[in-house]
Amino acid sequence: MLNISNLSVSYSTDSGIANAITDLSLDVNEGETMGLVGESGSGKSTLGLALMRILPKNARIVSGSMMVYGKDLMSLSRGKMRRMRGETISMVFQGAMNSLNPLMTVEKQVSEPLLIHGKANMREALATAHDILGKVGLKSSAWKQYPHQLSGGMKQRAVIAMAIITNPKILIADEPTTGLDVVTQMAIVRLLKETQREMNITMIFISHDLPVVAKIADRISIMYGGRLMESGTTNDVIRNPRHPYTSKLLASVPDISGNQIISGIPGEPVSALRLPAGCLFRERCEIALKECASYNYDVSFEEKDHRAYCINSGAL
Ligand SMILES: Nc1ncnc2c1ncn2[C@@H]1O[C@H](COP(=O)(O)OP(=O)(O)OP(=O)(O)O)[C@@H](O)[C@H]1O
Ligand SMILES: [Mg+2]
C-alpha cells in the first residue's frame, strides 16, 4: 500500500549539499509494522517528513516516487496533500513530547488536529479527544492538565493520541520511545502495538534502537548514510543478518536506561555532506574487501523478502 521507489532527498546547507537519502526503495504492506533503524543522521526522519510532504524549505526531493494506495504523493496538490495528512497519513514527530504547547491543556492539544482539518466543532473535537485519551491510557484526571504536570510517558501518550485522532491509515512514529525509561518504553511499544491492531493501522516505527524495534516490527529496514543496507522480516534480519552493519547494531549494548548504544560501532557514521564512493559502511567494516570501494548497490543478497546490500555477506 506504501511504495517508495528510488527516493533521493538532499538539503542545501552553508557547507554544501547534504545527501540525506539516496536511491531508497521500500514497500510497506497494509496492516504491518515496518521498523526503520539506523544511527543518528542515517535519514530516518527525513524519510518520514518526505512521506508527510513537510520537509523544510532547504530540502529537495531529487528523484523517486512515493505511492500511497497507488497515488503518487508528489503529484498531489497542496490541498490534496493536506487532506491526505488529515485522513490517511499521520506522524508522531521526533521529540514531540518535549515540544507540546506549555499553555494548552492536554485535551485541547489532542483535539486540535480535528479542528485544523475542519473535521469537528469544538464540542465534538473534545468528546473525540476524551475517547482517544482514554484509549491511550490517560485517565480523565490528566485531561485538563498542562504538559509540565505530566510524566514523560504520559506526554508521549498524549502525542500518540494527537497523531491518531484523525483515524489515519498510516502512522509514522519517529523515535517514540527515545528519552523514556525502559519500563515506559515497553509500555509505549505495547500501546502502539495495540493501537495498530485495533485501528488496523499500517505503521512505520522509526528508532535507532534495534532491540526495541524487533519487539514491534513485522519487517525491518536498516539504513546507513541515507541508503538501505538490509531489509527483511524481523526474524530473518535479527536471526540471520546479511549485512555487517546489522550485525554490529545487534552486537551493540544499550546502556542502563536502555537508550543509547554505548558499546556502539567503532568509527563515525558517514557525513551526508561527503558520502564516499562505493559501500558507505566500508570504512567501519571488519570484513570489507577491495571491491567494496566500487560497489554500486546492486542487491547482493536476496532470499524471498530478505535483501542485503553487501558483496561480502557470505563472510558473516
Ligand atoms: N533541516 C536540515 N537542514 C540540513 N540538513 C539536514 C536537515 N535535517 C537533516 N539534515 C541532514 O540530513 C541527514 C539525515 O538527517 P535525519 O534527521 O533524517 O537523520 P535521522 O536518521 O533521523 O537521525 P536521528 O537519529 O538523529 O534523528 C543528516 O546528515 C542531517 O544532518
Ligand atoms: Mg530523526
CSV table of C-alpha atoms in Angstrom, one decimal, residues 37-274:
chain,number,residue,atom,x,y,z
A,37,VAL,CA,16.5,1.5,12.0
A,38,GLY,CA,19.8,3.4,11.8
A,39,GLU,CA,22.2,5.5,13.7
A,40,SER,CA,21.8,9.3,14.1
A,41,GLY,CA,21.9,11.0,10.7
A,42,SER,CA,21.0,8.0,8.6
A,43,GLY,CA,18.0,9.8,7.1
A,44,LYS,CA,15.1,8.2,9.1
A,45,SER,CA,13.3,11.4,10.0
A,46,THR,CA,13.9,12.8,6.5
A,47,LEU,CA,12.1,9.8,5.1
A,48,GLY,CA,9.1,10.4,7.5
A,49,LEU,CA,9.0,14.1,6.7
A,50,ALA,CA,9.2,13.3,2.9
A,51,LEU,CA,6.2,11.0,3.2
A,52,MET,CA,4.2,13.7,5.0
A,53,ARG,CA,5.4,16.2,2.4
A,54,ILE,CA,6.5,18.6,5.1
A,55,LEU,CA,10.2,18.7,4.5
A,56,PRO,CA,11.9,22.1,5.4
A,57,LYS,CA,12.4,24.7,2.7
A,58,ASN,CA,16.1,23.8,2.1
A,59,ALA,CA,15.2,20.2,1.3
A,60,ARG,CA,14.7,18.9,-2.2
A,61,ILE,CA,13.3,15.6,-3.4
A,62,VAL,CA,15.8,15.0,-6.1
A,63,SER,CA,14.2,11.9,-7.6
A,64,GLY,CA,12.0,8.9,-7.0
A,65,SER,CA,8.4,8.4,-6.1
A,66,MET,CA,6.2,7.7,-3.1
A,67,MET,CA,2.9,5.9,-3.7
A,68,VAL,CA,0.1,5.6,-1.2
A,69,TYR,CA,-2.7,3.3,-2.4
A,70,GLY,CA,-1.4,3.8,-5.9
A,71,LYS,CA,-1.4,7.6,-5.7
A,72,ASP,CA,1.9,9.4,-6.1
A,73,LEU,CA,2.3,11.8,-3.2
A,74,MET,CA,4.5,14.0,-5.2
A,75,SER,CA,1.8,14.7,-7.8
A,76,LEU,CA,-0.8,15.8,-5.2
A,77,SER,CA,-1.7,19.5,-4.9
A,78,ARG,CA,-1.1,21.2,-1.6
A,79,GLY,CA,-4.8,20.9,-0.8
A,80,LYS,CA,-5.0,17.2,-1.6
A,81,MET,CA,-1.8,16.5,0.4
A,82,ARG,CA,-3.3,18.4,3.3
A,83,ARG,CA,-6.3,16.2,3.1
A,84,MET,CA,-4.1,13.2,2.9
A,85,ARG,CA,-2.5,14.3,6.2
A,86,GLY,CA,-5.9,14.7,7.8
A,87,GLU,CA,-7.3,11.4,6.6
A,88,THR,CA,-4.7,8.9,5.6
A,89,ILE,CA,-1.2,9.5,7.0
A,90,SER,CA,-0.1,10.9,10.3
A,91,MET,CA,3.1,11.2,12.3
A,92,VAL,CA,4.4,11.2,15.8
A,93,PHE,CA,7.2,13.6,15.5
A,94,GLN,CA,10.6,13.0,17.0
A,95,GLY,CA,10.8,14.8,20.3
A,96,ALA,CA,7.1,16.0,20.1
A,97,MET,CA,6.5,15.2,23.7
A,98,ASN,CA,9.1,17.9,24.6
A,99,SER,CA,7.5,20.5,22.4
A,100,LEU,CA,3.9,20.3,23.5
A,101,ASN,CA,2.4,23.8,23.9
A,102,PRO,CA,3.0,24.6,27.6
A,103,LEU,CA,0.0,26.9,27.7
A,104,MET,CA,-2.6,24.4,26.4
A,105,THR,CA,-4.3,21.6,28.3
A,106,VAL,CA,-3.8,18.1,27.1
A,107,GLU,CA,-7.4,17.7,25.9
A,108,LYS,CA,-7.2,20.9,23.9
A,109,GLN,CA,-4.0,19.9,22.2
A,110,VAL,CA,-5.2,16.5,21.4
A,111,SER,CA,-8.4,17.8,19.8
A,112,GLU,CA,-6.5,20.4,17.7
A,113,PRO,CA,-5.9,18.2,14.6
A,114,LEU,CA,-9.7,17.7,14.2
A,115,LEU,CA,-10.2,21.5,14.3
A,116,ILE,CA,-7.3,22.2,12.0
A,117,HIS,CA,-8.6,19.8,9.4
A,118,GLY,CA,-12.2,21.1,9.9
A,119,LYS,CA,-13.5,17.7,10.9
A,120,ALA,CA,-15.4,18.7,14.0
A,121,ASN,CA,-16.6,21.6,16.1
A,122,MET,CA,-15.0,22.3,19.5
A,123,ARG,CA,-17.5,20.2,21.4
A,124,GLU,CA,-17.3,17.2,19.1
A,125,ALA,CA,-13.5,17.5,19.0
A,126,LEU,CA,-13.2,17.5,22.8
A,127,ALA,CA,-15.5,14.5,23.0
A,128,THR,CA,-13.4,12.6,20.5
A,129,ALA,CA,-10.3,13.7,22.3
A,130,HIS,CA,-11.6,12.2,25.6
A,131,ASP,CA,-12.4,9.0,23.8
A,132,ILE,CA,-8.9,8.7,22.3
A,133,LEU,CA,-7.2,9.9,25.5
A,134,GLY,CA,-9.0,7.0,27.3
A,135,LYS,CA,-7.8,4.6,24.6
A,136,VAL,CA,-4.1,5.6,25.0
A,137,GLY,CA,-4.4,5.1,28.8
A,138,LEU,CA,-4.6,8.7,30.1
A,139,LYS,CA,-7.1,9.0,33.0
A,140,SER,CA,-9.6,11.8,33.0
A,141,SER,CA,-7.7,13.5,35.8
A,142,ALA,CA,-5.0,14.2,33.3
A,143,TRP,CA,-7.1,15.7,30.6
A,144,LYS,CA,-7.3,19.2,31.9
A,145,GLN,CA,-3.6,19.2,33.0
A,146,TYR,CA,-0.8,21.1,31.3
A,147,PRO,CA,2.3,19.3,29.8
A,148,HIS,CA,4.6,20.2,32.7
A,149,GLN,CA,2.2,18.3,35.0
A,150,LEU,CA,2.7,15.1,33.1
A,151,SER,CA,5.4,12.4,33.2
A,152,GLY,CA,7.3,11.6,30.0
A,153,GLY,CA,5.3,8.5,29.4
A,154,MET,CA,2.0,10.4,29.8
A,155,LYS,CA,3.2,13.2,27.4
A,156,GLN,CA,4.1,10.5,24.9
A,157,ARG,CA,0.6,9.0,25.2
A,158,ALA,CA,-0.9,12.4,24.6
A,159,VAL,CA,1.3,12.9,21.5
A,160,ILE,CA,0.2,9.5,20.2
A,161,ALA,CA,-3.4,10.4,20.8
A,162,MET,CA,-2.9,13.6,18.8
A,163,ALA,CA,-1.5,11.6,15.9
A,164,ILE,CA,-4.3,9.0,15.8
A,165,ILE,CA,-7.3,11.3,16.5
A,166,THR,CA,-7.8,11.8,12.8
A,167,ASN,CA,-8.1,8.0,12.3
A,168,PRO,CA,-5.2,7.6,9.9
A,169,LYS,CA,-4.4,4.5,7.8
A,170,ILE,CA,-0.7,5.1,8.1
A,171,LEU,CA,1.2,6.2,11.2
A,172,ILE,CA,4.8,7.2,11.2
A,173,ALA,CA,6.2,7.0,14.7
A,174,ASP,CA,9.6,8.7,14.9
A,175,GLU,CA,11.6,7.7,17.9
A,176,PRO,CA,8.5,7.4,20.1
A,177,THR,CA,10.4,5.6,22.9
A,178,THR,CA,13.6,7.7,23.0
A,179,GLY,CA,14.2,9.5,26.2
A,180,LEU,CA,11.9,7.3,28.2
A,181,ASP,CA,13.0,4.7,30.9
A,182,VAL,CA,12.9,1.1,29.9
A,183,VAL,CA,9.6,0.2,31.6
A,184,THR,CA,7.9,3.2,30.0
A,185,GLN,CA,9.4,2.4,26.6
A,186,MET,CA,7.9,-1.1,26.8
A,187,ALA,CA,4.5,0.4,27.8
A,188,ILE,CA,4.6,2.7,24.8
A,189,VAL,CA,5.6,-0.1,22.5
A,190,ARG,CA,2.6,-2.1,23.8
A,191,LEU,CA,0.3,0.8,23.3
A,192,LEU,CA,1.4,1.4,19.7
A,193,LYS,CA,1.1,-2.3,19.0
A,194,GLU,CA,-2.5,-2.5,20.4
A,195,THR,CA,-3.5,0.7,18.7
A,196,GLN,CA,-2.1,-0.6,15.4
A,197,ARG,CA,-4.1,-3.8,15.7
A,198,GLU,CA,-7.3,-2.1,16.9
A,199,MET,CA,-7.3,0.6,14.3
A,200,ASN,CA,-5.8,-1.6,11.6
A,201,ILE,CA,-3.1,0.9,11.1
A,202,THR,CA,0.0,0.5,8.9
A,203,MET,CA,2.9,1.7,10.9
A,204,ILE,CA,6.4,2.9,10.2
A,205,PHE,CA,8.3,2.7,13.6
A,206,ILE,CA,11.5,4.7,13.5
A,207,SER,CA,14.2,4.1,16.0
A,208,HIS,CA,18.0,3.9,16.4
A,209,ASP,CA,17.3,1.0,18.9
A,210,LEU,CA,17.2,-2.3,17.0
A,211,PRO,CA,16.2,-4.4,20.0
A,212,VAL,CA,13.2,-2.2,20.7
A,213,VAL,CA,12.2,-2.2,17.0
A,214,ALA,CA,12.4,-6.0,17.0
A,215,LYS,CA,9.7,-6.1,19.7
A,216,ILE,CA,7.1,-4.4,17.5
A,217,ALA,CA,8.1,-4.7,13.8
A,218,ASP,CA,6.9,-7.3,11.4
A,219,ARG,CA,9.7,-6.3,9.0
A,220,ILE,CA,12.8,-4.2,9.5
A,221,SER,CA,14.7,-1.9,7.2
A,222,ILE,CA,18.2,-0.9,8.2
A,223,MET,CA,19.5,2.5,6.9
A,224,TYR,CA,23.0,3.8,6.9
A,225,GLY,CA,24.1,7.1,5.4
A,226,GLY,CA,20.7,7.6,3.7
A,227,ARG,CA,20.8,4.2,2.0
A,228,LEU,CA,19.1,1.0,2.6
A,229,MET,CA,21.5,-1.7,3.9
A,230,GLU,CA,19.2,-4.6,4.6
A,231,SER,CA,15.5,-5.3,4.8
A,232,GLY,CA,13.5,-8.4,5.6
A,233,THR,CA,11.2,-10.0,8.2
A,234,THR,CA,12.2,-9.2,11.7
A,235,ASN,CA,13.0,-12.8,12.3
A,236,ASP,CA,15.3,-13.0,9.2
A,237,VAL,CA,17.1,-9.7,10.0
A,238,ILE,CA,17.6,-10.5,13.7
A,239,ARG,CA,18.5,-14.2,13.4
A,240,ASN,CA,20.3,-14.1,10.1
A,241,PRO,CA,21.7,-10.6,9.5
A,242,ARG,CA,23.2,-10.4,6.0
A,243,HIS,CA,24.8,-7.0,6.3
A,244,PRO,CA,27.8,-6.4,8.6
A,245,TYR,CA,26.2,-3.1,9.8
A,246,THR,CA,23.2,-5.0,11.0
A,247,SER,CA,25.4,-7.5,12.8
A,248,LYS,CA,27.2,-4.6,14.5
A,249,LEU,CA,23.9,-3.0,15.6
A,250,LEU,CA,22.8,-6.3,17.0
A,251,ALA,CA,26.1,-6.6,19.0
A,252,SER,CA,25.8,-3.1,20.4
A,253,VAL,CA,24.7,-3.0,24.0
A,254,PRO,CA,22.2,-0.4,25.3
A,255,ASP,CA,23.1,1.5,28.5
A,256,ILE,CA,21.2,1.2,31.7
A,257,SER,CA,18.3,3.4,30.6
A,258,GLY,CA,18.0,1.2,27.5
A,259,ASN,CA,18.6,4.2,25.4
A,260,GLN,CA,22.0,5.0,23.9
A,261,ILE,CA,24.0,2.4,22.2
A,262,ILE,CA,27.2,2.7,24.2
A,263,SER,CA,29.5,0.0,23.1
A,264,GLY,CA,28.5,1.2,19.7
A,265,ILE,CA,30.2,0.7,16.4
A,266,PRO,CA,33.8,1.9,16.2
A,267,GLY,CA,34.3,5.0,14.0
A,268,GLU,CA,31.9,7.7,12.9
A,269,PRO,CA,28.9,7.5,10.7
A,270,VAL,CA,29.5,8.9,7.2
A,271,SER,CA,28.7,12.5,6.7
A,272,ALA,CA,25.8,13.3,4.3
A,273,LEU,CA,27.9,16.2,3.1
A,274,ARG,CA,30.7,13.9,1.9
